[in-house]
PDB file of C-alpha atoms in Angstrom:
ATOM      1  CA  MET A   1     149.606  55.135 -12.628  1.00 54.00           C
ATOM      2  CA  GLY A   2     152.805  55.817 -14.935  1.00 57.00           C
ATOM      3  CA  ARG A   3     154.997  53.234 -16.370  1.00 58.00           C
ATOM      4  CA  ILE A   4     157.784  53.881 -13.961  1.00 59.00           C
ATOM      5  CA  GLN A   5     155.734  53.764 -10.879  1.00 61.00           C
ATOM      6  CA  SER A   6     153.980  50.583 -12.224  1.00 61.00           C
ATOM      7  CA  PHE A   7     157.311  48.906 -13.057  1.00 61.00           C
ATOM      8  CA  ILE A   8     158.766  49.665  -9.473  1.00 63.00           C
ATOM      9  CA  SER A   9     155.585  48.455  -7.791  1.00 64.00           C
ATOM     10  CA  GLN A  10     155.361  45.318  -9.834  1.00 62.00           C
ATOM     11  CA  THR A  11     159.102  44.536  -9.683  1.00 70.00           C
ATOM     12  CA  TRP A  12     159.310  44.957  -5.964  1.00 71.00           C
ATOM     13  CA  PRO A  13     155.817  44.044  -4.962  1.00 74.00           C
ATOM     14  CA  PRO A  14     154.085  44.036  -1.467  1.00 79.00           C
ATOM     15  CA  TRP A  15     153.701  40.446  -0.002  1.00 82.00           C
ATOM     16  CA  SER A  16     150.677  38.412  -0.909  1.00 86.00           C
ATOM     17  CA  LYS A  17     147.744  37.964   1.332  1.00 87.00           C
ATOM     18  CA  PHE A  18     146.939  34.836  -0.415  1.00 94.00           C
ATOM     19  CA  SER A  19     148.936  31.685   0.159  1.00 93.00           C
ATOM     20  CA  ILE A  20     148.622  28.187  -1.565  1.00 94.00           C
ATOM     21  CA  ASP A  21     147.425  26.880   1.914  1.00 95.00           C
ATOM     22  CA  GLN A  22     144.282  28.768   1.127  1.00 97.00           C
ATOM     23  CA  ILE A  23     143.445  26.908  -2.003  1.00 97.00           C
ATOM     24  CA  PRO A  24     140.152  24.842  -1.557  1.00 96.00           C
ATOM     25  CA  ASP A  25     139.709  21.310  -2.128  1.00 96.00           C
ATOM     26  CA  LEU A  26     139.329  20.830  -6.044  1.00 96.00           C
ATOM     27  CA  SER A  27     138.064  17.169  -6.117  1.00 95.00           C
ATOM     28  CA  GLY A  28     136.110  16.781  -9.206  1.00 91.00           C
ATOM     29  CA  LYS A  29     137.784  19.954 -10.953  1.00 91.00           C
ATOM     30  CA  VAL A  30     139.700  19.353 -14.145  1.00 91.00           C
ATOM     31  CA  VAL A  31     142.495  21.764 -14.903  1.00 93.00           C
ATOM     32  CA  ILE A  32     144.637  22.367 -18.044  1.00 90.00           C
ATOM     33  CA  ILE A  33     147.936  24.237 -17.518  1.00 94.00           C
ATOM     34  CA  THR A  34     149.561  25.003 -20.861  1.00 91.00           C
ATOM     35  CA  GLY A  35     153.371  24.791 -20.278  1.00 90.00           C
ATOM     36  CA  GLY A  36     152.743  22.912 -17.025  1.00 93.00           C
ATOM     37  CA  ASN A  37     156.084  21.062 -17.422  1.00 94.00           C
ATOM     38  CA  THR A  38     158.221  23.945 -16.143  1.00 90.00           C
ATOM     39  CA  GLY A  39     158.366  27.406 -14.384  1.00 86.00           C
ATOM     40  CA  VAL A  40     155.087  28.992 -13.475  1.00 89.00           C
ATOM     41  CA  GLY A  41     153.062  26.069 -14.868  1.00 93.00           C
ATOM     42  CA  TYR A  42     154.980  23.378 -12.867  1.00 95.00           C
ATOM     43  CA  GLU A  43     154.552  25.397  -9.658  1.00 95.00           C
ATOM     44  CA  THR A  44     150.911  25.945 -10.483  1.00 96.00           C
ATOM     45  CA  ALA A  45     150.505  22.097 -10.966  1.00 98.00           C
ATOM     46  CA  LYS A  46     152.518  21.316  -7.903  1.00 98.00           C
ATOM     47  CA  ALA A  47     150.048  23.605  -5.801  1.00 98.00           C
ATOM     48  CA  LEU A  48     146.886  22.109  -7.305  1.00 98.00           C
ATOM     49  CA  LEU A  49     147.532  18.192  -7.105  1.00 98.00           C
ATOM     50  CA  PRO A  50     147.593  18.021  -3.572  1.00 98.00           C
ATOM     51  CA  ARG A  51     144.079  19.747  -3.675  1.00 98.00           C
ATOM     52  CA  ASN A  52     142.831  16.844  -5.710  1.00 98.00           C
ATOM     53  CA  ALA A  53     142.536  18.499  -9.032  1.00 98.00           C
ATOM     54  CA  ARG A  54     142.718  16.500 -12.053  1.00 97.00           C
ATOM     55  CA  VAL A  55     145.454  18.309 -13.919  1.00 98.00           C
ATOM     56  CA  TYR A  56     146.535  18.168 -17.558  1.00 95.00           C
ATOM     57  CA  ILE A  57     150.128  19.091 -18.404  1.00 97.00           C
ATOM     58  CA  ALA A  58     149.742  20.693 -21.854  1.00 92.00           C
ATOM     59  CA  CYS A  59     153.015  20.867 -23.762  1.00 92.00           C
ATOM     60  CA  CYS A  60     154.746  19.897 -26.971  1.00 91.00           C
ATOM     61  CA  ASN A  61     157.821  17.809 -25.723  1.00 94.00           C
ATOM     62  CA  ALA A  62     156.626  14.421 -24.554  1.00 96.00           C
ATOM     63  CA  LYS A  63     159.971  13.718 -22.832  1.00 97.00           C
ATOM     64  CA  LYS A  64     159.879  16.933 -20.801  1.00 96.00           C
ATOM     65  CA  ALA A  65     156.147  16.292 -19.921  1.00 97.00           C
ATOM     66  CA  SER A  66     157.069  12.829 -18.749  1.00 98.00           C
ATOM     67  CA  ASP A  67     159.863  14.018 -16.620  1.00 98.00           C
ATOM     68  CA  ALA A  68     157.656  16.897 -15.061  1.00 98.00           C
ATOM     69  CA  ILE A  69     154.850  14.509 -14.333  1.00 98.00           C
ATOM     70  CA  ASP A  70     157.341  11.928 -12.620  1.00 98.00           C
ATOM     71  CA  LYS A  71     158.662  14.911 -10.443  1.00 98.00           C
ATOM     72  CA  LEU A  72     155.276  16.156  -9.577  1.00 98.00           C
ATOM     73  CA  CYS A  73     154.471  12.615  -8.568  1.00 98.00           C
ATOM     74  CA  GLU A  74     157.417  12.704  -6.289  1.00 98.00           C
ATOM     75  CA  ASP A  75     156.630  16.035  -4.972  1.00 96.00           C
ATOM     76  CA  THR A  76     152.855  15.537  -4.356  1.00 98.00           C
ATOM     77  CA  GLY A  77     152.036  11.755  -4.583  1.00 98.00           C
ATOM     78  CA  LYS A  78     149.620  12.705  -7.305  1.00 98.00           C
ATOM     79  CA  ASP A  79     149.483  11.732 -10.868  1.00 98.00           C
ATOM     80  CA  SER A  80     148.959  14.335 -13.671  1.00 98.00           C
ATOM     81  CA  ILE A  81     148.148  13.767 -17.383  1.00 98.00           C
ATOM     82  CA  PHE A  82     150.161  14.695 -20.439  1.00 98.00           C
ATOM     83  CA  LEU A  83     148.227  16.566 -23.239  1.00 93.00           C
ATOM     84  CA  PRO A  84     150.266  16.867 -26.363  1.00 94.00           C
ATOM     85  CA  LEU A  85     150.115  20.540 -27.408  1.00 88.00           C
ATOM     86  CA  ASP A  86     152.167  22.608 -29.762  1.00 86.00           C
ATOM     87  CA  LEU A  87     151.191  26.210 -29.491  1.00 78.00           C
ATOM     88  CA  ALA A  88     153.161  27.033 -32.708  1.00 75.00           C
ATOM     89  CA  SER A  89     150.625  25.122 -34.628  1.00 78.00           C
ATOM     90  CA  PHE A  90     146.825  25.827 -34.931  1.00 75.00           C
ATOM     91  CA  LYS A  91     146.336  22.335 -36.099  1.00 80.00           C
ATOM     92  CA  SER A  92     148.032  20.784 -32.876  1.00 83.00           C
ATOM     93  CA  ILE A  93     145.683  23.047 -30.779  1.00 79.00           C
ATOM     94  CA  ARG A  94     142.589  21.660 -32.411  1.00 78.00           C
ATOM     95  CA  VAL A  95     143.804  18.061 -31.979  1.00 83.00           C
ATOM     96  CA  ALA A  96     144.618  18.680 -28.381  1.00 83.00           C
ATOM     97  CA  ALA A  97     141.190  20.093 -27.907  1.00 82.00           C
ATOM     98  CA  ASP A  98     139.641  17.016 -29.493  1.00 81.00           C
ATOM     99  CA  GLU A  99     141.661  14.565 -27.461  1.00 86.00           C
ATOM    100  CA  PHE A 100     140.586  16.420 -24.191  1.00 85.00           C
ATOM    101  CA  LEU A 101     137.068  16.392 -25.239  1.00 82.00           C
ATOM    102  CA  ARG A 102     137.225  12.658 -25.632  1.00 86.00           C
ATOM    103  CA  LYS A 103     138.370  12.241 -21.949  1.00 89.00           C
ATOM    104  CA  GLU A 104     136.526  14.957 -20.283  1.00 85.00           C
ATOM    105  CA  LYS A 105     133.112  16.619 -20.151  1.00 84.00           C
ATOM    106  CA  GLU A 106     133.971  20.037 -18.975  1.00 84.00           C
ATOM    107  CA  LEU A 107     136.944  22.167 -18.220  1.00 84.00           C
ATOM    108  CA  PRO A 108     136.358  24.188 -14.921  1.00 88.00           C
ATOM    109  CA  ILE A 109     139.739  25.790 -14.969  1.00 90.00           C
ATOM    110  CA  LEU A 110     142.213  26.837 -17.728  1.00 89.00           C
ATOM    111  CA  PHE A 111     145.484  28.419 -17.018  1.00 92.00           C
ATOM    112  CA  ASN A 112     146.741  29.784 -20.367  1.00 88.00           C
ATOM    113  CA  ASN A 113     150.237  29.936 -18.908  1.00 81.00           C
ATOM    114  CA  VAL A 114     152.685  29.771 -21.758  1.00 66.00           C
ATOM    115  CA  GLN A 115     154.215  32.867 -22.983  1.00 50.00           C
ATOM    116  CA  VAL A 116     157.096  34.046 -25.233  1.00 38.00           C
ATOM    117  CA  HIS A 117     159.342  36.133 -23.092  1.00 37.00           C
ATOM    118  CA  LEU A 118     161.202  39.432 -23.333  1.00 34.00           C
ATOM    119  CA  LEU A 119     163.829  40.402 -20.671  1.00 35.00           C
ATOM    120  CA  CYS A 120     165.644  43.599 -20.814  1.00 31.00           C
ATOM    121  CA  GLY A 121     166.039  43.647 -24.698  1.00 32.00           C
ATOM    122  CA  VAL A 122     166.753  39.891 -24.819  1.00 34.00           C
ATOM    123  CA  ILE A 123     163.937  38.089 -26.497  1.00 34.00           C
ATOM    124  CA  GLU A 124     163.332  34.479 -27.395  1.00 38.00           C
ATOM    125  CA  PRO A 125     162.335  33.328 -29.899  1.00 38.00           C
ATOM    126  CA  ASN A 126     164.002  35.259 -32.416  1.00 42.00           C
ATOM    127  CA  ILE A 127     162.306  37.562 -35.210  1.00 40.00           C
ATOM    128  CA  ASP A 128     162.744  34.753 -37.764  1.00 45.00           C
ATOM    129  CA  GLU A 129     160.736  32.168 -35.824  1.00 43.00           C
ATOM    130  CA  LEU A 130     157.243  31.563 -37.116  1.00 47.00           C
ATOM    131  CA  THR A 131     154.344  29.352 -36.501  1.00 47.00           C
ATOM    132  CA  GLU A 132     153.404  26.595 -38.911  1.00 54.00           C
ATOM    133  CA  GLU A 133     150.731  29.051 -40.404  1.00 47.00           C
ATOM    134  CA  GLY A 134     153.384  31.950 -40.880  1.00 49.00           C
ATOM    135  CA  TYR A 135     152.517  34.075 -37.799  1.00 44.00           C
ATOM    136  CA  ASP A 136     154.938  35.746 -35.473  1.00 39.00           C
ATOM    137  CA  LEU A 137     155.347  33.342 -32.633  1.00 38.00           C
ATOM    138  CA  ALA A 138     154.943  35.956 -30.075  1.00 38.00           C
ATOM    139  CA  ILE A 139     151.618  36.974 -31.448  1.00 36.00           C
ATOM    140  CA  SER A 140     150.619  33.521 -31.893  1.00 38.00           C
ATOM    141  CA  VAL A 141     151.606  32.155 -28.297  1.00 34.00           C
ATOM    142  CA  ASN A 142     150.538  35.214 -26.377  1.00 35.00           C
ATOM    143  CA  VAL A 143     147.294  35.925 -28.254  1.00 38.00           C
ATOM    144  CA  VAL A 144     145.919  33.969 -31.196  1.00 38.00           C
ATOM    145  CA  VAL A 145     146.118  30.470 -29.296  1.00 38.00           C
ATOM    146  CA  SER A 146     143.810  31.908 -26.695  1.00 46.00           C
ATOM    147  CA  GLN A 147     141.222  31.904 -29.352  1.00 46.00           C
ATOM    148  CA  ASN A 148     141.679  28.337 -29.890  1.00 43.00           C
ATOM    149  CA  THR A 149     141.811  26.894 -26.505  1.00 44.00           C
ATOM    150  CA  THR A 150     138.540  28.181 -24.956  1.00 42.00           C
ATOM    151  CA  GLY A 151     135.243  26.752 -25.131  1.00 42.00           C
ATOM    152  CA  THR A 152     132.989  25.386 -22.472  1.00 37.00           C
ATOM    153  CA  LYS A 153     132.268  26.949 -19.087  1.00 52.00           C
ATOM    154  CA  ALA A 154     135.612  27.466 -17.346  1.00 74.00           C
ATOM    155  CA  ARG A 155     137.467  30.038 -15.064  1.00 86.00           C
ATOM    156  CA  ILE A 156     140.255  31.215 -17.416  1.00 88.00           C
ATOM    157  CA  VAL A 157     143.423  32.865 -16.373  1.00 92.00           C
ATOM    158  CA  ASN A 158     145.578  34.476 -19.077  1.00 89.00           C
ATOM    159  CA  MET A 159     149.116  35.678 -18.913  1.00 85.00           C
ATOM    160  CA  ALA A 160     150.159  39.183 -19.469  1.00 81.00           C
ATOM    161  CA  SER A 161     153.025  41.257 -18.130  1.00 67.00           C
ATOM    162  CA  PHE A 162     154.271  44.763 -17.447  1.00 55.00           C
ATOM    163  CA  ALA A 163     155.249  44.954 -21.160  1.00 51.00           C
ATOM    164  CA  ALA A 164     151.457  45.291 -21.819  1.00 48.00           C
ATOM    165  CA  LYS A 165     151.957  48.924 -21.110  1.00 57.00           C
ATOM    166  CA  MET A 166     154.588  49.477 -23.526  1.00 49.00           C
ATOM    167  CA  ASN A 167     152.701  49.393 -26.979  1.00 55.00           C
ATOM    168  CA  VAL A 168     148.895  50.008 -26.719  1.00 52.00           C
ATOM    169  CA  LYS A 169     148.132  50.539 -30.298  1.00 64.00           C
ATOM    170  CA  PRO A 170     147.774  47.019 -32.003  1.00 62.00           C
ATOM    171  CA  ASP A 171     148.705  46.736 -35.626  1.00 61.00           C
ATOM    172  CA  TYR A 172     147.810  43.571 -37.395  1.00 56.00           C
ATOM    173  CA  ASP A 173     150.077  43.973 -40.552  1.00 53.00           C
ATOM    174  CA  PRO A 174     153.233  42.741 -38.752  1.00 47.00           C
ATOM    175  CA  CYS A 175     151.578  39.641 -37.389  1.00 54.00           C
ATOM    176  CA  LYS A 176     152.566  37.597 -40.357  1.00 56.00           C
ATOM    177  CA  ASP A 177     155.796  37.495 -41.731  1.00 55.00           C
ATOM    178  CA  GLY A 178     156.872  40.225 -44.153  1.00 53.00           C
ATOM    179  CA  PRO A 179     158.777  43.496 -44.449  1.00 54.00           C
ATOM    180  CA  ILE A 180     156.707  45.323 -41.678  1.00 53.00           C
ATOM    181  CA  ARG A 181     157.402  42.766 -39.100  1.00 52.00           C
ATOM    182  CA  TRP A 182     161.098  42.614 -39.612  1.00 49.00           C
ATOM    183  CA  ARG A 183     161.290  46.529 -39.580  1.00 56.00           C
ATOM    184  CA  LEU A 184     159.552  46.472 -36.145  1.00 58.00           C
ATOM    185  CA  GLY A 185     161.751  43.766 -34.719  1.00 55.00           C
ATOM    186  CA  THR A 186     161.282  41.529 -31.726  1.00 64.00           C
ATOM    187  CA  VAL A 187     160.822  44.096 -29.029  1.00 63.00           C
ATOM    188  CA  SER A 188     158.001  45.894 -30.576  1.00 64.00           C
ATOM    189  CA  MET A 189     156.350  42.567 -31.582  1.00 62.00           C
ATOM    190  CA  TYR A 190     156.572  41.352 -28.013  1.00 69.00           C
ATOM    191  CA  TYR A 191     155.179  44.444 -26.646  1.00 72.00           C
ATOM    192  CA  GLN A 192     152.363  44.327 -28.905  1.00 73.00           C
ATOM    193  CA  SER A 193     151.633  40.766 -28.256  1.00 75.00           C
ATOM    194  CA  LYS A 194     151.345  41.363 -24.536  1.00 77.00           C
ATOM    195  CA  PHE A 195     149.104  44.405 -24.854  1.00 81.00           C
ATOM    196  CA  ALA A 196     146.873  42.332 -27.296  1.00 81.00           C
ATOM    197  CA  GLY A 197     146.728  39.486 -24.956  1.00 82.00           C
ATOM    198  CA  LEU A 198     145.395  41.858 -22.207  1.00 86.00           C
ATOM    199  CA  LEU A 199     142.892  43.479 -24.705  1.00 87.00           C
ATOM    200  CA  TYR A 200     141.799  40.052 -25.666  1.00 86.00           C
ATOM    201  CA  SER A 201     141.027  39.059 -22.076  1.00 88.00           C
ATOM    202  CA  THR A 202     138.982  42.000 -21.535  1.00 91.00           C
ATOM    203  CA  GLU A 203     137.027  41.544 -24.590  1.00 89.00           C
ATOM    204  CA  PHE A 204     136.440  37.761 -23.722  1.00 86.00           C
ATOM    205  CA  SER A 205     135.206  38.805 -20.219  1.00 90.00           C
ATOM    206  CA  HIS A 206     132.532  41.000 -21.759  1.00 91.00           C
ATOM    207  CA  ARG A 207     131.500  38.457 -24.495  1.00 84.00           C
ATOM    208  CA  TYR A 208     131.086  35.477 -22.083  1.00 81.00           C
ATOM    209  CA  PHE A 209     130.032  37.081 -18.881  1.00 83.00           C
ATOM    210  CA  GLU A 210     126.467  36.027 -19.236  1.00 83.00           C
ATOM    211  CA  ALA A 211     127.574  32.425 -19.831  1.00 78.00           C
ATOM    212  CA  GLY A 212     129.160  32.403 -16.374  1.00 81.00           C
ATOM    213  CA  ILE A 213     132.671  32.250 -17.653  1.00 82.00           C
ATOM    214  CA  VAL A 214     135.227  34.200 -15.705  1.00 88.00           C
ATOM    215  CA  CYS A 215     138.200  35.494 -17.560  1.00 90.00           C
ATOM    216  CA  THR A 216     141.159  37.093 -15.634  1.00 92.00           C
ATOM    217  CA  CYS A 217     144.397  38.336 -16.758  1.00 92.00           C
ATOM    218  CA  ILE A 218     147.442  38.486 -14.595  1.00 92.00           C
ATOM    219  CA  ASN A 219     151.116  39.593 -14.555  1.00 88.00           C
ATOM    220  CA  PRO A 220     152.984  36.675 -12.772  1.00 85.00           C
ATOM    221  CA  GLY A 221     155.839  38.709 -11.920  1.00 81.00           C
ATOM    222  CA  ASN A 222     159.635  38.731 -12.715  1.00 77.00           C
ATOM    223  CA  LEU A 223     160.716  35.239 -12.144  1.00 75.00           C
ATOM    224  CA  VAL A 224     163.645  32.902 -12.408  1.00 68.00           C
ATOM    225  CA  THR A 225     162.588  30.299 -14.985  1.00 57.00           C
ATOM    226  CA  GLU A 226     163.831  28.583 -18.153  1.00 56.00           C
ATOM    227  CA  LEU A 227     162.750  31.692 -19.993  1.00 51.00           C
ATOM    228  CA  GLN A 228     166.183  33.120 -19.290  1.00 52.00           C
ATOM    229  CA  ARG A 229     168.221  30.061 -20.213  1.00 53.00           C
ATOM    230  CA  ASN A 230     169.636  32.082 -23.272  1.00 51.00           C
ATOM    231  CA  LEU A 231     170.733  35.114 -21.370  1.00 54.00           C
ATOM    232  CA  LYS A 232     174.521  35.821 -21.187  1.00 54.00           C
ATOM    233  CA  LEU A 233     175.910  34.841 -17.738  1.00 56.00           C
ATOM    234  CA  GLY A 234     176.846  38.466 -16.757  1.00 57.00           C
ATOM    235  CA  VAL A 235     173.363  39.674 -17.760  1.00 53.00           C
ATOM    236  CA  LYS A 236     171.774  36.713 -15.963  1.00 52.00           C
ATOM    237  CA  ARG A 237     173.574  37.475 -12.844  1.00 55.00           C
ATOM    238  CA  PHE A 238     172.805  41.130 -12.764  1.00 58.00           C
ATOM    239  CA  ILE A 239     169.037  40.474 -13.332  1.00 57.00           C
ATOM    240  CA  ILE A 240     168.500  37.467 -11.188  1.00 58.00           C
ATOM    241  CA  TYR A 241     170.037  38.907  -8.150  1.00 56.00           C
ATOM    242  CA  ARG A 242     168.298  42.205  -8.431  1.00 66.00           C
ATOM    243  CA  ILE A 243     164.831  41.861  -9.823  1.00 71.00           C
ATOM    244  CA  LEU A 244     163.872  38.165 -10.206  1.00 76.00           C
ATOM    245  CA  TYR A 245     162.168  35.982  -7.898  1.00 77.00           C
ATOM    246  CA  PRO A 246     162.081  32.159  -7.383  1.00 76.00           C
ATOM    247  CA  ALA A 247     159.618  30.244  -9.347  1.00 74.00           C
ATOM    248  CA  PRO A 248     157.461  29.332  -6.491  1.00 78.00           C
ATOM    249  CA  TYR A 249     156.513  32.926  -6.076  1.00 82.00           C
ATOM    250  CA  SER A 250     155.333  32.693  -9.656  1.00 79.00           C
ATOM    251  CA  ALA A 251     152.091  30.650  -8.998  1.00 91.00           C
ATOM    252  CA  LEU A 252     150.571  32.800  -6.359  1.00 94.00           C
ATOM    253  CA  THR A 253     148.793  35.266  -8.582  1.00 94.00           C
ATOM    254  CA  GLN A 254     147.239  32.920 -11.091  1.00 93.00           C
ATOM    255  CA  LEU A 255     146.388  30.474  -8.225  1.00 97.00           C
ATOM    256  CA  TYR A 256     144.520  33.305  -6.742  1.00 97.00           C
ATOM    257  CA  ALA A 257     142.706  34.167  -9.801  1.00 96.00           C
ATOM    258  CA  GLY A 258     141.993  30.462 -10.805  1.00 95.00           C
ATOM    259  CA  THR A 259     141.044  28.911  -7.437  1.00 95.00           C
ATOM    260  CA  SER A 260     140.081  31.333  -4.642  1.00 95.00           C
ATOM    261  CA  PRO A 261     136.269  31.738  -3.895  1.00 92.00           C
ATOM    262  CA  GLU A 262     136.540  35.545  -4.541  1.00 93.00           C
ATOM    263  CA  GLY A 263     138.226  34.779  -7.827  1.00 93.00           C
ATOM    264  CA  ALA A 264     134.732  33.971  -9.166  1.00 91.00           C
ATOM    265  CA  ASP A 265     134.256  37.778  -9.138  1.00 92.00           C
ATOM    266  CA  PHE A 266     137.335  38.593 -11.016  1.00 95.00           C
ATOM    267  CA  ASN A 267     135.842  38.745 -14.558  1.00 94.00           C
ATOM    268  CA  GLY A 268     137.635  41.140 -16.641  1.00 93.00           C
ATOM    269  CA  LYS A 269     140.111  42.087 -13.758  1.00 94.00           C
ATOM    270  CA  TYR A 270     143.799  42.434 -14.007  1.00 93.00           C
ATOM    271  CA  LEU A 271     146.050  41.038 -11.131  1.00 93.00           C
ATOM    272  CA  VAL A 272     149.735  41.681 -10.500  1.00 90.00           C
ATOM    273  CA  PRO A 273     152.443  40.341  -8.059  1.00 89.00           C
ATOM    274  CA  TRP A 274     151.588  39.004  -5.596  1.00 89.00           C
ATOM    275  CA  ALA A 275     147.928  38.309  -6.039  1.00 91.00           C
ATOM    276  CA  HIS A 276     146.875  42.168  -5.929  1.00 90.00           C
ATOM    277  CA  MET A 277     144.138  43.628  -7.960  1.00 88.00           C
ATOM    278  CA  TRP A 278     145.311  46.344 -10.403  1.00 82.00           C
ATOM    279  CA  THR A 279     143.901  48.956 -12.659  1.00 81.00           C
ATOM    280  CA  SER A 280     144.309  47.957 -16.249  1.00 76.00           C
ATOM    281  CA  THR A 281     145.470  50.389 -18.835  1.00 77.00           C
ATOM    282  CA  PRO A 282     142.630  52.517 -20.253  1.00 82.00           C
ATOM    283  CA  GLU A 283     143.413  51.378 -23.833  1.00 81.00           C
ATOM    284  CA  SER A 284     142.821  47.675 -22.843  1.00 78.00           C
ATOM    285  CA  GLN A 285     139.284  48.654 -21.874  1.00 85.00           C
ATOM    286  CA  ASP A 286     138.740  50.129 -25.405  1.00 88.00           C
ATOM    287  CA  LYS A 287     135.543  48.452 -26.710  1.00 91.00           C
ATOM    288  CA  GLN A 288     136.256  49.368 -30.408  1.00 90.00           C
ATOM    289  CA  ALA A 289     139.649  48.116 -30.326  1.00 86.00           C
ATOM    290  CA  GLY A 290     138.563  44.949 -28.493  1.00 85.00           C
ATOM    291  CA  SER A 291     135.899  44.228 -31.167  1.00 89.00           C
ATOM    292  CA  GLN A 292     138.476  44.735 -33.849  1.00 87.00           C
ATOM    293  CA  LEU A 293     140.960  42.304 -32.312  1.00 83.00           C
ATOM    294  CA  TRP A 294     138.201  39.727 -31.828  1.00 82.00           C
ATOM    295  CA  ALA A 295     137.095  39.964 -35.450  1.00 85.00           C
ATOM    296  CA  TRP A 296     140.825  39.732 -36.596  1.00 79.00           C
ATOM    297  CA  LEU A 297     141.354  36.643 -34.395  1.00 75.00           C
ATOM    298  CA  GLU A 298     138.189  34.831 -35.753  1.00 77.00           C
ATOM    299  CA  ASP A 299     139.495  35.358 -39.167  1.00 80.00           C
ATOM    300  CA  GLN A 300     142.852  33.974 -38.498  1.00 70.00           C
ATOM    301  CA  VAL A 301     141.385  30.643 -36.955  1.00 68.00           C
ATOM    302  CA  LYS A 302     138.332  30.044 -39.152  1.00 69.00           C
ATOM    303  CA  ASP A 303     139.966  27.724 -41.397  1.00 65.00           C
ATOM    304  CA  THR A 304     141.932  25.820 -38.799  1.00 59.00           C
TER     305      THR A 304
END
């Protein structure tokens, strides 16, 4: 399907046959939600807690995490747990993983929910924002951190978007700060990060299938969240009233992938709004490109 058709079908999607009422009991299941303090992550946690999941809210801001945990308790009557995690720092990711492993023996469900966002040419963060290790922040958050956060058996749900179709030829030279990165600019870097995230999910699903790990990639949809907080008012009104949906819609697709019984068969699949299977781009199935991305990622994190 072409880009225009894909954009239309994913911007004005058919209604979901899956609802949060269909989430099974998750007693004994441990869940990490990166960015669980707001937006898609918050709505995901809000749906999981009443099903008796043990939910970790992984984010970098302790105050925002505390506020979210208090609100979740008000909304659900259930407690969740703060896991300090700064996805702009490989060191922080390792520390968070160590802390989690001191508390838990396994991780059945991981929602790699945090993403850097582009909306109609307006991107945040800016081109001059880098990780502690000097990587472009979009590349780091959308791709490289996935190589740090996964380990034991789990059902893993990674985040992509329609933008994965916009740049299907990964180039690793601009991923660290330098003239090439500045010449490409934020839009191209964002597109590349989203495609690389989709390619990574496909490669991961191939490598860990025999270990029983189910890796799914999803497009959560066009949503009203804090990601649009820096948009100009006129742009915000135009977009929100025409193509964006309330945040509660956002959790449906990843909850379907992460909790439904049929989700156990979604390894390597790509889901779009609202909880529908979709044919991924042929480029994201390229085994050579996937192997090259994996080798590059392993090289980036080997000394962290």
